[in-house]
Every structure is written in C-alpha cells, then in structure tokens.
mmCIF file of C-alpha atoms in Angstrom:
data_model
loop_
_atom_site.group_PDB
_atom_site.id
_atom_site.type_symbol
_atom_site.label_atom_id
_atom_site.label_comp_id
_atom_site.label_asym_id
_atom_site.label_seq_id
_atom_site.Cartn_x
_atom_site.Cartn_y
_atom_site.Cartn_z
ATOM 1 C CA UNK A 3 58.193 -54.670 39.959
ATOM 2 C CA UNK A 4 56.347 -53.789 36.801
ATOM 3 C CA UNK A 5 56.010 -55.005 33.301
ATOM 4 C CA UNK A 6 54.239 -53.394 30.940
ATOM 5 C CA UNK A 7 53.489 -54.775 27.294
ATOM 6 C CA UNK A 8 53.259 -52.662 24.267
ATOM 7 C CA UNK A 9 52.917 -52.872 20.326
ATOM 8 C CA UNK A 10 49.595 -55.105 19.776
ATOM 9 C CA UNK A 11 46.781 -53.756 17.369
ATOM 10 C CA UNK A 12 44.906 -54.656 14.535
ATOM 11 C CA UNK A 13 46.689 -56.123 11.170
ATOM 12 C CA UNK A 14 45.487 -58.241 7.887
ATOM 13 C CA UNK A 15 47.128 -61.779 7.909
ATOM 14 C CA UNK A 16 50.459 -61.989 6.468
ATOM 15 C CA UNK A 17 51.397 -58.575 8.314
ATOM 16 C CA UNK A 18 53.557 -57.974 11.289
ATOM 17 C CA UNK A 19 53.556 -56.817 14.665
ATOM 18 C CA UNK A 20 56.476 -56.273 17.386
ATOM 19 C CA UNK A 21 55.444 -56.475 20.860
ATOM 20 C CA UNK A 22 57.761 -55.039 23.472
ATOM 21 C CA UNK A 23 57.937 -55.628 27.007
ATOM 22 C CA UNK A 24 59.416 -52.960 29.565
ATOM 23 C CA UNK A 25 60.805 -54.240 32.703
ATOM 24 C CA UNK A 26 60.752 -52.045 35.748
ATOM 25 C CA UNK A 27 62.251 -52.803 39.438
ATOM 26 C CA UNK A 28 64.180 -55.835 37.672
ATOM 27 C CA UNK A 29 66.549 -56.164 35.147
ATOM 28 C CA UNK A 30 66.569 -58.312 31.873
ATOM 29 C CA UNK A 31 69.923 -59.094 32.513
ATOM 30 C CA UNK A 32 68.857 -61.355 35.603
ATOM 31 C CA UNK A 33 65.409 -62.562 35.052
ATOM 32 C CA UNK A 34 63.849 -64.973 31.823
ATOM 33 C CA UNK A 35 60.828 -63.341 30.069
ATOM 34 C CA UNK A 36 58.441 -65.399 28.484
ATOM 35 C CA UNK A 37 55.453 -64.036 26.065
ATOM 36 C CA UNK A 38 52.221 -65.940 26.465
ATOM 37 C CA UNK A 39 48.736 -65.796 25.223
ATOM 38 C CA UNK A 40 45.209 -66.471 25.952
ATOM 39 C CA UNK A 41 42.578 -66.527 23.028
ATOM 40 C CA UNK A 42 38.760 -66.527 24.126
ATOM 41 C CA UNK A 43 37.822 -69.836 25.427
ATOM 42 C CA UNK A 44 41.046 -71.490 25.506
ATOM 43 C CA UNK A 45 44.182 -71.594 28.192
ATOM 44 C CA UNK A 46 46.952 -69.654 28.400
ATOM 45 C CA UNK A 47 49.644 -70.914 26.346
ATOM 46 C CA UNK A 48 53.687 -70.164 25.755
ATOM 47 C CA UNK A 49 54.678 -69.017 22.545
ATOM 48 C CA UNK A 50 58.622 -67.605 23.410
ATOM 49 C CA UNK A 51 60.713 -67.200 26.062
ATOM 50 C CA UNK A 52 64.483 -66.155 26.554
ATOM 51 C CA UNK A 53 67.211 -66.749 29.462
ATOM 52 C CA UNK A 54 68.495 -63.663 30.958
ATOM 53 C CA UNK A 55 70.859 -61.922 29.568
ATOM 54 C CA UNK A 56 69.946 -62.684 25.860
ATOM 55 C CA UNK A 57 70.272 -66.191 26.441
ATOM 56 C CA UNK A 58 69.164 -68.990 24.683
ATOM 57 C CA UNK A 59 65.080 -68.632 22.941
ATOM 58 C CA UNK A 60 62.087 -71.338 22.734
ATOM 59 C CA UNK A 61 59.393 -70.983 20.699
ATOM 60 C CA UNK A 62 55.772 -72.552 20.828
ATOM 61 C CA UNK A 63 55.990 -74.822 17.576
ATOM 62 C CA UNK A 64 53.149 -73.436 15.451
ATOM 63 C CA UNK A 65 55.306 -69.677 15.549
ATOM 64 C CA UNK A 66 58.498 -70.928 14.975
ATOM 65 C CA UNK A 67 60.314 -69.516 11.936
ATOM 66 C CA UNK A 68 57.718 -66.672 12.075
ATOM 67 C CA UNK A 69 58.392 -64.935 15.693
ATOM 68 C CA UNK A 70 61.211 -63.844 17.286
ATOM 69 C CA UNK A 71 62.124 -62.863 20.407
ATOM 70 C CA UNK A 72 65.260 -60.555 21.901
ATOM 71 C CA UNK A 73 66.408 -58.711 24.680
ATOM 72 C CA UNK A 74 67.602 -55.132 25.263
ATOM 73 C CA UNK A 75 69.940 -54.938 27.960
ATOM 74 C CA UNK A 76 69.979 -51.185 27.874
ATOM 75 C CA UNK A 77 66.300 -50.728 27.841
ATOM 76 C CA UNK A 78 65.397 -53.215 30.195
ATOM 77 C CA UNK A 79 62.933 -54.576 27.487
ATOM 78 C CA UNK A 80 62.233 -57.459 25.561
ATOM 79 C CA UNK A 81 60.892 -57.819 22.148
ATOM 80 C CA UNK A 82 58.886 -60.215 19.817
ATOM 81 C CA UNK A 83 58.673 -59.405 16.149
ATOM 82 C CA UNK A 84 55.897 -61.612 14.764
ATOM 83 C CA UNK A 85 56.138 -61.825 11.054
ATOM 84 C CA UNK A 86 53.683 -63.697 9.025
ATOM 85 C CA UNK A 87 51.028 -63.311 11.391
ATOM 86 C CA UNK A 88 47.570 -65.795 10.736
ATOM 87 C CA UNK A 89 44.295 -65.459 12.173
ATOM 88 C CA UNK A 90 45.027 -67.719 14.910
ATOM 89 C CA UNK A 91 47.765 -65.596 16.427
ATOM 90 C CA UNK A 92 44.622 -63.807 17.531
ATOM 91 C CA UNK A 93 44.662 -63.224 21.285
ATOM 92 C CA UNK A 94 45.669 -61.263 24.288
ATOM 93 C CA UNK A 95 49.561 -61.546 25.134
ATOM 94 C CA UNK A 96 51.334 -61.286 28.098
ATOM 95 C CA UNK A 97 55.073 -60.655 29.000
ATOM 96 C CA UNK A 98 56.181 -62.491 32.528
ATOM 97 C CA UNK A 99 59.603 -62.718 34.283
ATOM 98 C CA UNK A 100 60.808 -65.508 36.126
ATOM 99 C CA UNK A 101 64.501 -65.240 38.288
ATOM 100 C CA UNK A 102 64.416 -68.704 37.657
ATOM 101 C CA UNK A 103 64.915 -69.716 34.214
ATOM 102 C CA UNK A 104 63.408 -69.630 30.913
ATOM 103 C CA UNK A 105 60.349 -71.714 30.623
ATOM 104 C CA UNK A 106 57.220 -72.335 28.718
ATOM 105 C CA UNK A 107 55.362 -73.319 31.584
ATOM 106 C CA UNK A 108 52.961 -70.402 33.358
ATOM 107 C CA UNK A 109 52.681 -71.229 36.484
ATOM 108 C CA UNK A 110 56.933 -70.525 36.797
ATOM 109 C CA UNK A 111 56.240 -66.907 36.232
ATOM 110 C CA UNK A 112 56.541 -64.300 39.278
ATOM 111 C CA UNK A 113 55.796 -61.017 37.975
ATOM 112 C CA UNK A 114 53.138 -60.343 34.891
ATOM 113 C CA UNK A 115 51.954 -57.564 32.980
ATOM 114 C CA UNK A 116 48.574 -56.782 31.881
ATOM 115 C CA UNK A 117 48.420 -58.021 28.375
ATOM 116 C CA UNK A 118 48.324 -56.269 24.606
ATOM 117 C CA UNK A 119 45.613 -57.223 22.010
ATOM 118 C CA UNK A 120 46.436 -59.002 19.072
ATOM 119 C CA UNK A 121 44.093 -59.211 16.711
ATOM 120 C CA UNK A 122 44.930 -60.697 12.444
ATOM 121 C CA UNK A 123 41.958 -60.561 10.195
ATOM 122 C CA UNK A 124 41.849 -62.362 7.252
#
C-alpha cells in the first residue's frame, strides 16, 4: 500500500493550491482518506476527510468554506482544493486511509504518505 501526496508549493495569501493524493494497493472506493497537517512546533491536526466512495466530507472549522475535498474513483485519488489560503495554512500535509471510516482523529489512520509542503506568504 502506498500513498503519495502531490500539489503543495509556495503561494501569496489569498491564492490557491490543490493537493492530490494517489492511492496505490487500495482503492478509494473502500477506504476514508483524511488530509492532515503538522506546522513546526505544533501537533498534527485534521483539516478534511471523506467516506469511501465519495461519501460524506468534514472539515477542520478554521478551513471550512475555503477547502474542499473529493474523490476520484477512476484515479484512485483524492483531492483538496484550498482556496483562500492564509498564512496559517502553512505546514506539511499528509493524506492517510483508514478501512474504517472517515475520521478526524490520527491515530485511526493505517496507511500514510510522506507529506507535501505548504507554504502562504503574506
């Protein structure tokens, strides 16, 4: 099993980003993907997460209205478009799957990939 994030970089504030995730050895169509993020110093937090399938989202309440997440069945990915990014979306971020169910809580996870860099500047 493999996932493997995509999409960060560098933007101003106000700009946007889409982050994909590419699942390998499991399928979106079975398995919840959350995106988290760690900034420096601080935990790892949730931010989105969708039930398999394209089931039902969550969002972290501070990028609600501004992210969005979605599935691909076909390309065994998942997205999340973050639009209005701030200076505080600034971290490292992390797709995970979980056969479970969608969550917002880490330690759920089973499989992880290795993070993409976000970073906003003002």
């Amino acid at each position: 099993v493999q996932l493997v994030e995509s999409g960060g970089g560098l933007v101003h504030a106000g700009e946007t980003l889409t982050l994909s995730c590419l699942l390998s050895g499991i399928r979106v169509e079975d398995y919840a993907v959350g995106w988290f993020r760690q900034a420096p110093g601080k935990e790892r937090e949730g931010v989105s997460c969708i039930g398999p399938n394209n089931g039902t989202a969550y969002y972290e309440a501070s990028v609600k209205g501004r992210f969005t997440i979605s599935s691909d069945n076909a390309k065994n990915t998942v997205y999340l478009q973050m639009n209005g990014l701030e200076p505080e979306d600034t971290a490292v971020y992390y797709c995970a799957a979980d056969s479970v169910g969608a969550t917002m809580l880490a330690s759920e996870y089973e499989y992880w990939g290795q993070g993409t860099q976000v970073t906003v500047s003002s």
